[in-house]
Amino acid sequence: MDVQFFKTPAGEEMVVLSKADYEALVRIAEEAAEDAADVAAFDAAMAAPNGLEQLPFEVSQHILKGTGLLKALRLWRDVGQVKLADDIGTSQGFISDLESGRRKMTEEVASKLATALDIPLRWLV
């Protein structure tokens, strides 16, 4: 990016850049605004008028980047697969299978995970 900086006679700092660089920055800003709007819409949907707790921002960010919900929640709580498996009485491989979708989560497992991660059960079911 080729940029020139200068000060006006009044002391205001100014920047001059190519139209292509300007358009690239506008596209990046628009994409960021769209992502933020998606996160806000998701969080608003999770909040619902009945006062239900919404997902934390960090979890939503992980999900928007393609991380599955269980892994996003685990990362948010800073818990490794082995620790989480120990907490619910299963194996690390089972947690990995849940996160990758190779296994389906039962309501019993969801309840144990919700307790171990200290989250509302409705986030998992």
Tab-separated table of N, CA, C and O in Angstrom:
chain	number	residue	atom	x	y	z
A	1	MET	N	0.846	-1.167	0.000
A	1	MET	CA	0.000	0.000	0.000
A	1	MET	C	0.894	1.235	0.000
A	1	MET	O	1.714	1.417	0.875
A	2	ASP	N	0.699	2.060	-0.994
A	2	ASP	CA	1.475	3.289	-1.140
A	2	ASP	C	0.676	4.432	-0.520
A	2	ASP	O	-0.383	4.796	-1.021
A	3	VAL	N	1.181	4.990	0.582
A	3	VAL	CA	0.456	6.014	1.334
A	3	VAL	C	1.355	7.219	1.552
A	3	VAL	O	2.548	7.079	1.799
A	4	GLN	N	0.744	8.403	1.464
A	4	GLN	CA	1.470	9.635	1.768
A	4	GLN	C	0.766	10.324	2.931
A	4	GLN	O	-0.460	10.383	2.985
A	5	PHE	N	1.537	10.830	3.857
A	5	PHE	CA	1.013	11.568	5.004
A	5	PHE	C	1.444	13.025	4.881
A	5	PHE	O	2.548	13.311	4.447
A	6	PHE	N	0.555	13.936	5.292
A	6	PHE	CA	0.933	15.343	5.340
A	6	PHE	C	0.032	16.067	6.339
A	6	PHE	O	-0.984	15.530	6.774
A	7	LYS	N	0.456	17.272	6.728
A	7	LYS	CA	-0.325	18.099	7.639
A	7	LYS	C	-0.831	19.322	6.890
A	7	LYS	O	-0.108	19.923	6.089
A	8	THR	N	-2.069	19.668	7.172
A	8	THR	CA	-2.637	20.886	6.583
A	8	THR	C	-2.045	22.093	7.311
A	8	THR	O	-1.457	21.939	8.397
A	9	PRO	N	-2.203	23.279	6.758
A	9	PRO	CA	-1.721	24.477	7.453
A	9	PRO	C	-2.340	24.630	8.849
A	9	PRO	O	-1.719	25.201	9.746
A	10	ALA	N	-3.533	24.057	9.056
A	10	ALA	CA	-4.178	24.123	10.370
A	10	ALA	C	-3.665	23.033	11.318
A	10	ALA	O	-4.063	22.973	12.482
A	11	GLY	N	-2.781	22.155	10.821
A	11	GLY	CA	-2.194	21.122	11.676
A	11	GLY	C	-2.908	19.783	11.625
A	11	GLY	O	-2.522	18.847	12.320
A	12	GLU	N	-3.955	19.650	10.817
A	12	GLU	CA	-4.683	18.387	10.713
A	12	GLU	C	-3.871	17.396	9.887
A	12	GLU	O	-3.348	17.734	8.823
A	13	GLU	N	-3.745	16.157	10.400
A	13	GLU	CA	-3.001	15.129	9.672
A	13	GLU	C	-3.891	14.519	8.604
A	13	GLU	O	-5.047	14.191	8.852
A	14	MET	N	-3.348	14.365	7.399
A	14	MET	CA	-4.091	13.835	6.261
A	14	MET	C	-3.326	12.660	5.661
A	14	MET	O	-2.112	12.547	5.835
A	15	VAL	N	-4.065	11.829	4.919
A	15	VAL	CA	-3.483	10.661	4.270
A	15	VAL	C	-3.966	10.642	2.821
A	15	VAL	O	-5.139	10.872	2.548
A	16	VAL	N	-3.071	10.330	1.919
A	16	VAL	CA	-3.405	10.164	0.512
A	16	VAL	C	-3.028	8.742	0.134
A	16	VAL	O	-1.918	8.290	0.414
A	17	LEU	N	-3.980	8.023	-0.485
A	17	LEU	CA	-3.702	6.672	-0.933
A	17	LEU	C	-4.391	6.450	-2.271
A	17	LEU	O	-5.280	7.215	-2.668
A	18	SER	N	-4.001	5.402	-2.965
A	18	SER	CA	-4.573	5.127	-4.279
A	18	SER	C	-6.039	4.734	-4.145
A	18	SER	O	-6.488	4.277	-3.088
A	19	LYS	N	-6.771	4.901	-5.241
A	19	LYS	CA	-8.188	4.525	-5.238
A	19	LYS	C	-8.326	3.024	-4.980
A	19	LYS	O	-9.231	2.599	-4.255
A	20	ALA	N	-7.459	2.217	-5.546
A	20	ALA	CA	-7.513	0.765	-5.335
A	20	ALA	C	-7.318	0.420	-3.858
A	20	ALA	O	-8.027	-0.426	-3.309
A	21	ASP	N	-6.352	1.085	-3.211
A	21	ASP	CA	-6.132	0.843	-1.777
A	21	ASP	C	-7.336	1.300	-0.966
A	21	ASP	O	-7.762	0.631	-0.019
A	22	TYR	N	-7.902	2.435	-1.337
A	22	TYR	CA	-9.089	2.953	-0.649
A	22	TYR	C	-10.248	1.958	-0.785
A	22	TYR	O	-10.908	1.618	0.199
A	23	GLU	N	-10.485	1.456	-2.000
A	23	GLU	CA	-11.576	0.509	-2.224
A	23	GLU	C	-11.351	-0.790	-1.466
A	23	GLU	O	-12.292	-1.394	-0.947
A	24	ALA	N	-10.095	-1.228	-1.370
A	24	ALA	CA	-9.789	-2.444	-0.600
A	24	ALA	C	-10.106	-2.226	0.875
A	24	ALA	O	-10.682	-3.107	1.537
A	25	LEU	N	-9.757	-1.066	1.405
A	25	LEU	CA	-10.071	-0.762	2.809
A	25	LEU	C	-11.576	-0.685	3.037
A	25	LEU	O	-12.083	-1.150	4.068
A	26	VAL	N	-12.302	-0.120	2.113
A	26	VAL	CA	-13.769	-0.046	2.231
A	26	VAL	C	-14.367	-1.447	2.249
A	26	VAL	O	-15.239	-1.752	3.067
A	27	ARG	N	-13.885	-2.338	1.353
A	27	ARG	CA	-14.382	-3.723	1.331
A	27	ARG	C	-14.119	-4.419	2.662
A	27	ARG	O	-14.989	-5.112	3.192
A	28	ILE	N	-12.925	-4.247	3.206
A	28	ILE	CA	-12.577	-4.868	4.494
A	28	ILE	C	-13.498	-4.346	5.596
A	28	ILE	O	-14.009	-5.112	6.417
A	29	ALA	N	-13.742	-3.042	5.601
A	29	ALA	CA	-14.617	-2.450	6.614
A	29	ALA	C	-16.052	-2.960	6.462
A	29	ALA	O	-16.719	-3.250	7.461
A	30	GLU	N	-16.520	-3.098	5.229
A	30	GLU	CA	-17.878	-3.601	4.993
A	30	GLU	C	-18.013	-5.044	5.458
A	30	GLU	O	-19.016	-5.421	6.063
A	31	GLU	N	-16.996	-5.861	5.184
A	31	GLU	CA	-17.027	-7.258	5.617
A	31	GLU	C	-17.016	-7.351	7.140
A	31	GLU	O	-17.731	-8.159	7.734
A	32	ALA	N	-16.223	-6.516	7.787
A	32	ALA	CA	-16.180	-6.509	9.255
A	32	ALA	C	-17.525	-6.079	9.824
A	32	ALA	O	-18.008	-6.657	10.807
A	33	ALA	N	-18.144	-5.086	9.217
A	33	ALA	CA	-19.462	-4.633	9.684
A	33	ALA	C	-20.497	-5.727	9.482
A	33	ALA	O	-21.359	-5.946	10.346
A	34	GLU	N	-20.415	-6.440	8.364
A	34	GLU	CA	-21.351	-7.530	8.109
A	34	GLU	C	-21.158	-8.648	9.128
A	34	GLU	O	-22.126	-9.204	9.652
A	35	ASP	N	-19.908	-8.982	9.424
A	35	ASP	CA	-19.631	-10.004	10.431
A	35	ASP	C	-20.167	-9.581	11.791
A	35	ASP	O	-20.777	-10.383	12.509
A	36	ALA	N	-19.942	-8.335	12.145
A	36	ALA	CA	-20.447	-7.839	13.436
A	36	ALA	C	-21.965	-7.886	13.467
A	36	ALA	O	-22.569	-8.231	14.494
A	37	ALA	N	-22.606	-7.564	12.345
A	37	ALA	CA	-24.067	-7.619	12.277
A	37	ALA	C	-24.555	-9.060	12.425
A	37	ALA	O	-25.570	-9.314	13.095
A	38	ASP	N	-23.832	-10.011	11.821
A	38	ASP	CA	-24.194	-11.421	11.957
A	38	ASP	C	-24.092	-11.872	13.410
A	38	ASP	O	-24.959	-12.582	13.917
A	39	VAL	N	-23.030	-11.479	14.072
A	39	VAL	CA	-22.855	-11.827	15.488
A	39	VAL	C	-23.978	-11.210	16.314
A	39	VAL	O	-24.578	-11.871	17.169
A	40	ALA	N	-24.283	-9.952	16.060
A	40	ALA	CA	-25.341	-9.279	16.813
A	40	ALA	C	-26.693	-9.949	16.574
A	40	ALA	O	-27.471	-10.141	17.519
A	41	ALA	N	-26.971	-10.328	15.329
A	41	ALA	CA	-28.240	-10.991	15.022
A	41	ALA	C	-28.321	-12.346	15.711
A	41	ALA	O	-29.357	-12.713	16.276
A	42	PHE	N	-27.224	-13.083	15.685
A	42	PHE	CA	-27.197	-14.386	16.353
A	42	PHE	C	-27.404	-14.220	17.850
A	42	PHE	O	-28.205	-14.917	18.467
A	43	ASP	N	-26.676	-13.282	18.449
A	43	ASP	CA	-26.808	-13.043	19.884
A	43	ASP	C	-28.211	-12.583	20.243
A	43	ASP	O	-28.769	-12.991	21.264
A	44	ALA	N	-28.819	-11.746	19.399
A	44	ALA	CA	-30.178	-11.277	19.662
A	44	ALA	C	-31.161	-12.437	19.593
A	44	ALA	O	-32.084	-12.535	20.420
A	45	ALA	N	-30.957	-13.326	18.630
A	45	ALA	CA	-31.839	-14.484	18.525
A	45	ALA	C	-31.702	-15.389	19.739
A	45	ALA	O	-32.683	-15.942	20.229
A	46	MET	N	-30.473	-15.523	20.230
A	46	MET	CA	-30.252	-16.362	21.416
A	46	MET	C	-30.801	-15.704	22.681
A	46	MET	O	-31.180	-16.378	23.620
A	47	ALA	N	-30.859	-14.386	22.710
A	47	ALA	CA	-31.328	-13.688	23.903
A	47	ALA	C	-32.836	-13.843	24.068
A	47	ALA	O	-33.321	-13.920	25.186
A	48	ALA	N	-33.575	-13.861	22.999
A	48	ALA	CA	-35.033	-14.033	23.025
A	48	ALA	C	-35.692	-13.126	24.065
A	48	ALA	O	-35.085	-12.748	25.056
A	49	PRO	N	-36.939	-12.788	23.853
A	49	PRO	CA	-37.619	-11.865	24.758
A	49	PRO	C	-37.854	-12.417	26.161
A	49	PRO	O	-38.135	-11.673	27.077
A	50	ASN	N	-37.722	-13.701	26.347
A	50	ASN	CA	-37.964	-14.272	27.672
A	50	ASN	C	-36.760	-14.156	28.597
A	50	ASN	O	-36.744	-14.741	29.677
A	51	GLY	N	-35.747	-13.425	28.184
A	51	GLY	CA	-34.610	-13.155	29.056
A	51	GLY	C	-33.565	-14.251	29.093
A	51	GLY	O	-32.718	-14.269	29.976
A	52	LEU	N	-33.604	-15.178	28.140
A	52	LEU	CA	-32.610	-16.239	28.124
A	52	LEU	C	-31.233	-15.660	27.853
A	52	LEU	O	-31.082	-14.712	27.093
A	53	GLU	N	-30.249	-16.254	28.457
A	53	GLU	CA	-28.875	-15.763	28.329
A	53	GLU	C	-28.332	-16.039	26.929
A	53	GLU	O	-28.525	-17.108	26.371
A	54	GLN	N	-27.656	-15.061	26.352
A	54	GLN	CA	-27.076	-15.218	25.024
A	54	GLN	C	-25.674	-15.811	25.103
A	54	GLN	O	-25.037	-15.785	26.150
A	55	LEU	N	-25.212	-16.336	23.970
A	55	LEU	CA	-23.859	-16.869	23.911
A	55	LEU	C	-22.855	-15.739	24.099
A	55	LEU	O	-23.069	-14.630	23.609
A	56	PRO	N	-21.758	-16.016	24.770
A	56	PRO	CA	-20.708	-15.000	24.913
A	56	PRO	C	-20.128	-14.622	23.549
A	56	PRO	O	-20.074	-15.438	22.628
A	57	PHE	N	-19.679	-13.393	23.448
A	57	PHE	CA	-19.122	-12.869	22.202
A	57	PHE	C	-18.009	-13.765	21.677
A	57	PHE	O	-17.947	-14.051	20.482
A	58	GLU	N	-17.113	-14.220	22.554
A	58	GLU	CA	-15.976	-15.039	22.129
A	58	GLU	C	-16.448	-16.343	21.481
A	58	GLU	O	-15.847	-16.824	20.528
A	59	VAL	N	-17.527	-16.916	22.019
A	59	VAL	CA	-18.071	-18.148	21.451
A	59	VAL	C	-18.613	-17.864	20.053
A	59	VAL	O	-18.350	-18.609	19.106
A	60	SER	N	-19.364	-16.782	19.919
A	60	SER	CA	-19.909	-16.403	18.610
A	60	SER	C	-18.785	-16.178	17.607
A	60	SER	O	-18.894	-16.577	16.438
A	61	GLN	N	-17.704	-15.557	18.030
A	61	GLN	CA	-16.568	-15.311	17.136
A	61	GLN	C	-15.983	-16.630	16.629
A	61	GLN	O	-15.681	-16.764	15.448
A	62	HIS	N	-15.809	-17.599	17.530
A	62	HIS	CA	-15.285	-18.912	17.123
A	62	HIS	C	-16.227	-19.574	16.118
A	62	HIS	O	-15.783	-20.150	15.117
A	63	ILE	N	-17.525	-19.495	16.381
A	63	ILE	CA	-18.509	-20.124	15.496
A	63	ILE	C	-18.469	-19.485	14.117
A	63	ILE	O	-18.524	-20.172	13.103
A	64	LEU	N	-18.357	-18.158	14.069
A	64	LEU	CA	-18.291	-17.470	12.779
A	64	LEU	C	-17.041	-17.862	11.981
A	64	LEU	O	-17.033	-17.786	10.761
A	65	LYS	N	-16.004	-18.301	12.678
A	65	LYS	CA	-14.773	-18.734	12.009
A	65	LYS	C	-14.827	-20.213	11.616
A	65	LYS	O	-13.852	-20.759	11.117
A	66	GLY	N	-15.974	-20.874	11.891
A	66	GLY	CA	-16.144	-22.258	11.475
A	66	GLY	C	-15.948	-23.296	12.560
A	66	GLY	O	-16.036	-24.488	12.294
A	67	THR	N	-15.687	-22.871	13.776
A	67	THR	CA	-15.528	-23.806	14.887
A	67	THR	C	-16.902	-24.293	15.320
A	67	THR	O	-17.855	-23.519	15.374
A	68	GLY	N	-17.014	-25.572	15.646
A	68	GLY	CA	-18.277	-26.117	16.138
A	68	GLY	C	-18.617	-25.555	17.520
A	68	GLY	O	-17.749	-25.077	18.246
A	69	LEU	N	-19.894	-25.639	17.870
A	69	LEU	CA	-20.374	-25.065	19.120
A	69	LEU	C	-19.670	-25.643	20.342
A	69	LEU	O	-19.199	-24.888	21.198
A	70	LEU	N	-19.593	-26.969	20.453
A	70	LEU	CA	-18.975	-27.565	21.638
A	70	LEU	C	-17.518	-27.133	21.778
A	70	LEU	O	-17.082	-26.729	22.864
A	71	LYS	N	-16.782	-27.172	20.693
A	71	LYS	CA	-15.380	-26.754	20.760
A	71	LYS	C	-15.276	-25.274	21.110
A	71	LYS	O	-14.422	-24.868	21.902
A	72	ALA	N	-16.143	-24.443	20.532
A	72	ALA	CA	-16.128	-23.008	20.828
A	72	ALA	C	-16.385	-22.764	22.320
A	72	ALA	O	-15.713	-21.937	22.941
A	73	LEU	N	-17.325	-23.495	22.885
A	73	LEU	CA	-17.618	-23.357	24.316
A	73	LEU	C	-16.441	-23.841	25.159
A	73	LEU	O	-16.076	-23.216	26.157
A	74	ARG	N	-15.837	-24.944	24.748
A	74	ARG	CA	-14.687	-25.496	25.477
A	74	ARG	C	-13.509	-24.526	25.442
A	74	ARG	O	-12.858	-24.269	26.468
A	75	LEU	N	-13.248	-23.949	24.269
A	75	LEU	CA	-12.155	-22.974	24.147
A	75	LEU	C	-12.445	-21.731	24.989
A	75	LEU	O	-11.551	-21.187	25.626
A	76	TRP	N	-13.693	-21.292	24.975
A	76	TRP	CA	-14.088	-20.123	25.772
A	76	TRP	C	-13.839	-20.377	27.261
A	76	TRP	O	-13.384	-19.498	27.979
A	77	ARG	N	-14.127	-21.585	27.713
A	77	ARG	CA	-13.897	-21.942	29.117
A	77	ARG	C	-12.446	-22.333	29.380
A	77	ARG	O	-12.074	-22.616	30.514
A	78	ASP	N	-11.617	-22.376	28.333
A	78	ASP	CA	-10.200	-22.717	28.448
A	78	ASP	C	-10.010	-24.090	29.090
A	78	ASP	O	-9.235	-24.249	30.033
A	79	VAL	N	-10.750	-25.055	28.555
A	79	VAL	CA	-10.686	-26.431	29.055
A	79	VAL	C	-10.243	-27.322	27.907
A	79	VAL	O	-10.811	-27.269	26.815
A	80	GLY	N	-9.238	-28.148	28.144
A	80	GLY	CA	-8.783	-29.093	27.130
A	80	GLY	C	-9.714	-30.283	27.021
A	80	GLY	O	-10.536	-30.547	27.912
A	81	GLN	N	-9.576	-31.016	25.919
A	81	GLN	CA	-10.421	-32.198	25.729
A	81	GLN	C	-10.226	-33.235	26.830
A	81	GLN	O	-11.197	-33.829	27.294
A	82	VAL	N	-8.999	-33.444	27.242
A	82	VAL	CA	-8.715	-34.449	28.273
A	82	VAL	C	-9.385	-34.063	29.584
A	82	VAL	O	-10.047	-34.890	30.231
A	83	LYS	N	-9.255	-32.821	29.998
A	83	LYS	CA	-9.860	-32.348	31.245
A	83	LYS	C	-11.378	-32.462	31.176
A	83	LYS	O	-12.028	-32.935	32.120
A	84	LEU	N	-11.964	-32.036	30.059
A	84	LEU	CA	-13.413	-32.116	29.914
A	84	LEU	C	-13.874	-33.570	29.954
A	84	LEU	O	-14.870	-33.887	30.607
A	85	ALA	N	-13.137	-34.447	29.278
A	85	ALA	CA	-13.476	-35.873	29.297
A	85	ALA	C	-13.427	-36.419	30.714
A	85	ALA	O	-14.346	-37.142	31.145
A	86	ASP	N	-12.379	-36.071	31.459
A	86	ASP	CA	-12.276	-36.515	32.854
A	86	ASP	C	-13.451	-35.995	33.680
A	86	ASP	O	-14.012	-36.725	34.501
A	87	ASP	N	-13.823	-34.731	33.450
A	87	ASP	CA	-14.908	-34.120	34.223
A	87	ASP	C	-16.251	-34.804	34.009
A	87	ASP	O	-17.081	-34.822	34.911
A	88	ILE	N	-16.473	-35.354	32.813
A	88	ILE	CA	-17.765	-35.996	32.567
A	88	ILE	C	-17.671	-37.528	32.551
A	88	ILE	O	-18.657	-38.214	32.285
A	89	GLY	N	-16.485	-38.053	32.825
A	89	GLY	CA	-16.326	-39.499	32.938
A	89	GLY	C	-16.305	-40.235	31.611
A	89	GLY	O	-16.917	-41.293	31.473
A	90	THR	N	-15.588	-39.689	30.649
A	90	THR	CA	-15.483	-40.330	29.347
A	90	THR	C	-14.048	-40.186	28.841
A	90	THR	O	-13.159	-39.813	29.594
A	91	SER	N	-13.837	-40.464	27.568
A	91	SER	CA	-12.491	-40.386	27.003
A	91	SER	C	-12.313	-39.118	26.170
A	91	SER	O	-13.287	-38.525	25.697
A	92	GLN	N	-11.054	-38.766	25.969
A	92	GLN	CA	-10.737	-37.618	25.117
A	92	GLN	C	-11.224	-37.880	23.697
A	92	GLN	O	-11.725	-36.978	23.023
A	93	GLY	N	-11.103	-39.112	23.247
A	93	GLY	CA	-11.558	-39.467	21.902
A	93	GLY	C	-13.048	-39.243	21.712
A	93	GLY	O	-13.499	-38.834	20.639
A	94	PHE	N	-13.810	-39.500	22.765
A	94	PHE	CA	-15.260	-39.275	22.705
A	94	PHE	C	-15.556	-37.784	22.538
A	94	PHE	O	-16.405	-37.399	21.727
A	95	ILE	N	-14.837	-36.944	23.281
A	95	ILE	CA	-15.020	-35.489	23.144
A	95	ILE	C	-14.646	-35.060	21.727
A	95	ILE	O	-15.352	-34.277	21.090
A	96	SER	N	-13.543	-35.580	21.218
A	96	SER	CA	-13.118	-35.272	19.856
A	96	SER	C	-14.190	-35.680	18.840
A	96	SER	O	-14.494	-34.928	17.901
A	97	ASP	N	-14.763	-36.863	19.039
A	97	ASP	CA	-15.823	-37.333	18.141
A	97	ASP	C	-17.053	-36.436	18.198
A	97	ASP	O	-17.688	-36.174	17.180
A	98	LEU	N	-17.409	-35.961	19.384
A	98	LEU	CA	-18.540	-35.032	19.511
A	98	LEU	C	-18.252	-33.732	18.773
A	98	LEU	O	-19.100	-33.208	18.045
A	99	GLU	N	-17.056	-33.208	18.960
A	99	GLU	CA	-16.693	-31.934	18.332
A	99	GLU	C	-16.638	-32.034	16.808
A	99	GLU	O	-16.976	-31.070	16.115
A	100	SER	N	-16.238	-33.184	16.297
A	100	SER	CA	-16.106	-33.352	14.846
A	100	SER	C	-17.407	-33.806	14.199
A	100	SER	O	-17.494	-33.857	12.975
A	101	GLY	N	-18.397	-34.157	15.010
A	101	GLY	CA	-19.672	-34.619	14.466
A	101	GLY	C	-19.707	-36.104	14.167
A	101	GLY	O	-20.677	-36.602	13.601
A	102	ARG	N	-18.648	-36.835	14.525
A	102	ARG	CA	-18.643	-38.282	14.295
A	102	ARG	C	-19.600	-39.002	15.235
A	102	ARG	O	-19.997	-40.127	14.974
A	103	ARG	N	-19.934	-38.350	16.351
A	103	ARG	CA	-20.910	-38.896	17.302
A	103	ARG	C	-21.957	-37.839	17.583
A	103	ARG	O	-21.669	-36.653	17.601
A	104	LYS	N	-23.164	-38.300	17.845
A	104	LYS	CA	-24.257	-37.405	18.196
A	104	LYS	C	-24.286	-37.240	19.715
A	104	LYS	O	-23.999	-38.169	20.463
A	105	MET	N	-24.653	-36.049	20.154
A	105	MET	CA	-24.717	-35.760	21.578
A	105	MET	C	-26.096	-36.157	22.115
A	105	MET	O	-27.113	-35.697	21.606
A	106	THR	N	-26.106	-37.020	23.122
A	106	THR	CA	-27.364	-37.357	23.776
A	106	THR	C	-27.692	-36.278	24.800
A	106	THR	O	-26.822	-35.478	25.170
A	107	GLU	N	-28.931	-36.266	25.262
A	107	GLU	CA	-29.308	-35.278	26.270
A	107	GLU	C	-28.546	-35.514	27.579
A	107	GLU	O	-28.177	-34.567	28.262
A	108	GLU	N	-28.267	-36.772	27.896
A	108	GLU	CA	-27.502	-37.084	29.117
A	108	GLU	C	-26.082	-36.519	29.028
A	108	GLU	O	-25.586	-35.893	29.967
A	109	VAL	N	-25.439	-36.724	27.887
A	109	VAL	CA	-24.084	-36.194	27.687
A	109	VAL	C	-24.114	-34.669	27.674
A	109	VAL	O	-23.265	-34.011	28.286
A	110	ALA	N	-25.109	-34.087	27.012
A	110	ALA	CA	-25.248	-32.627	26.979
A	110	ALA	C	-25.383	-32.072	28.389
A	110	ALA	O	-24.780	-31.046	28.720
A	111	SER	N	-26.148	-32.747	29.218
A	111	SER	CA	-26.330	-32.302	30.606
A	111	SER	C	-25.015	-32.333	31.372
A	111	SER	O	-24.680	-31.390	32.104
A	112	LYS	N	-24.236	-33.399	31.186
A	112	LYS	CA	-22.936	-33.500	31.850
A	112	LYS	C	-21.974	-32.417	31.352
A	112	LYS	O	-21.251	-31.805	32.138
A	113	LEU	N	-21.982	-32.197	30.034
A	113	LEU	CA	-21.113	-31.174	29.460
A	113	LEU	C	-21.501	-29.780	29.957
A	113	LEU	O	-20.635	-28.966	30.275
A	114	ALA	N	-22.807	-29.521	30.008
A	114	ALA	CA	-23.278	-28.218	30.485
A	114	ALA	C	-22.823	-27.975	31.916
A	114	ALA	O	-22.371	-26.871	32.259
A	115	THR	N	-22.899	-28.992	32.743
A	115	THR	CA	-22.452	-28.865	34.136
A	115	THR	C	-20.944	-28.640	34.192
A	115	THR	O	-20.467	-27.745	34.888
A	116	ALA	N	-20.194	-29.439	33.422
A	116	ALA	CA	-18.732	-29.336	33.441
A	116	ALA	C	-18.254	-27.984	32.908
A	116	ALA	O	-17.269	-27.432	33.403
A	117	LEU	N	-18.943	-27.454	31.898
A	117	LEU	CA	-18.538	-26.177	31.305
A	117	LEU	C	-19.217	-24.979	31.969
A	117	LEU	O	-18.947	-23.836	31.608
A	118	ASP	N	-20.109	-25.262	32.907
A	118	ASP	CA	-20.854	-24.221	33.625
A	118	ASP	C	-21.589	-23.303	32.644
A	118	ASP	O	-21.394	-22.088	32.628
A	119	ILE	N	-22.410	-23.947	31.814
A	119	ILE	CA	-23.202	-23.227	30.820
A	119	ILE	C	-24.645	-23.705	30.898
A	119	ILE	O	-24.914	-24.788	31.421
A	120	PRO	N	-25.579	-22.933	30.358
A	120	PRO	CA	-26.975	-23.409	30.304
A	120	PRO	C	-27.090	-24.619	29.383
A	120	PRO	O	-26.502	-24.645	28.286
A	121	LEU	N	-27.857	-25.608	29.784
A	121	LEU	CA	-28.052	-26.806	28.984
A	121	LEU	C	-28.637	-26.467	27.616
A	121	LEU	O	-28.271	-27.067	26.617
A	122	ARG	N	-29.481	-25.444	27.546
A	122	ARG	CA	-30.128	-25.097	26.272
A	122	ARG	C	-29.123	-24.705	25.196
A	122	ARG	O	-29.433	-24.739	24.014
A	123	TRP	N	-27.899	-24.319	25.585
A	123	TRP	CA	-26.890	-23.991	24.589
A	123	TRP	C	-26.452	-25.230	23.804
A	123	TRP	O	-25.931	-25.114	22.709
A	124	LEU	N	-26.647	-26.408	24.380
A	124	LEU	CA	-26.182	-27.630	23.755
A	124	LEU	C	-27.289	-28.473	23.149
A	124	LEU	O	-27.007	-29.371	22.351
A	125	VAL	N	-28.530	-28.233	23.522
A	125	VAL	CA	-29.633	-29.063	22.996
A	125	VAL	C	-30.525	-28.266	22.078
A	125	VAL	O	-30.545	-27.091	22.069
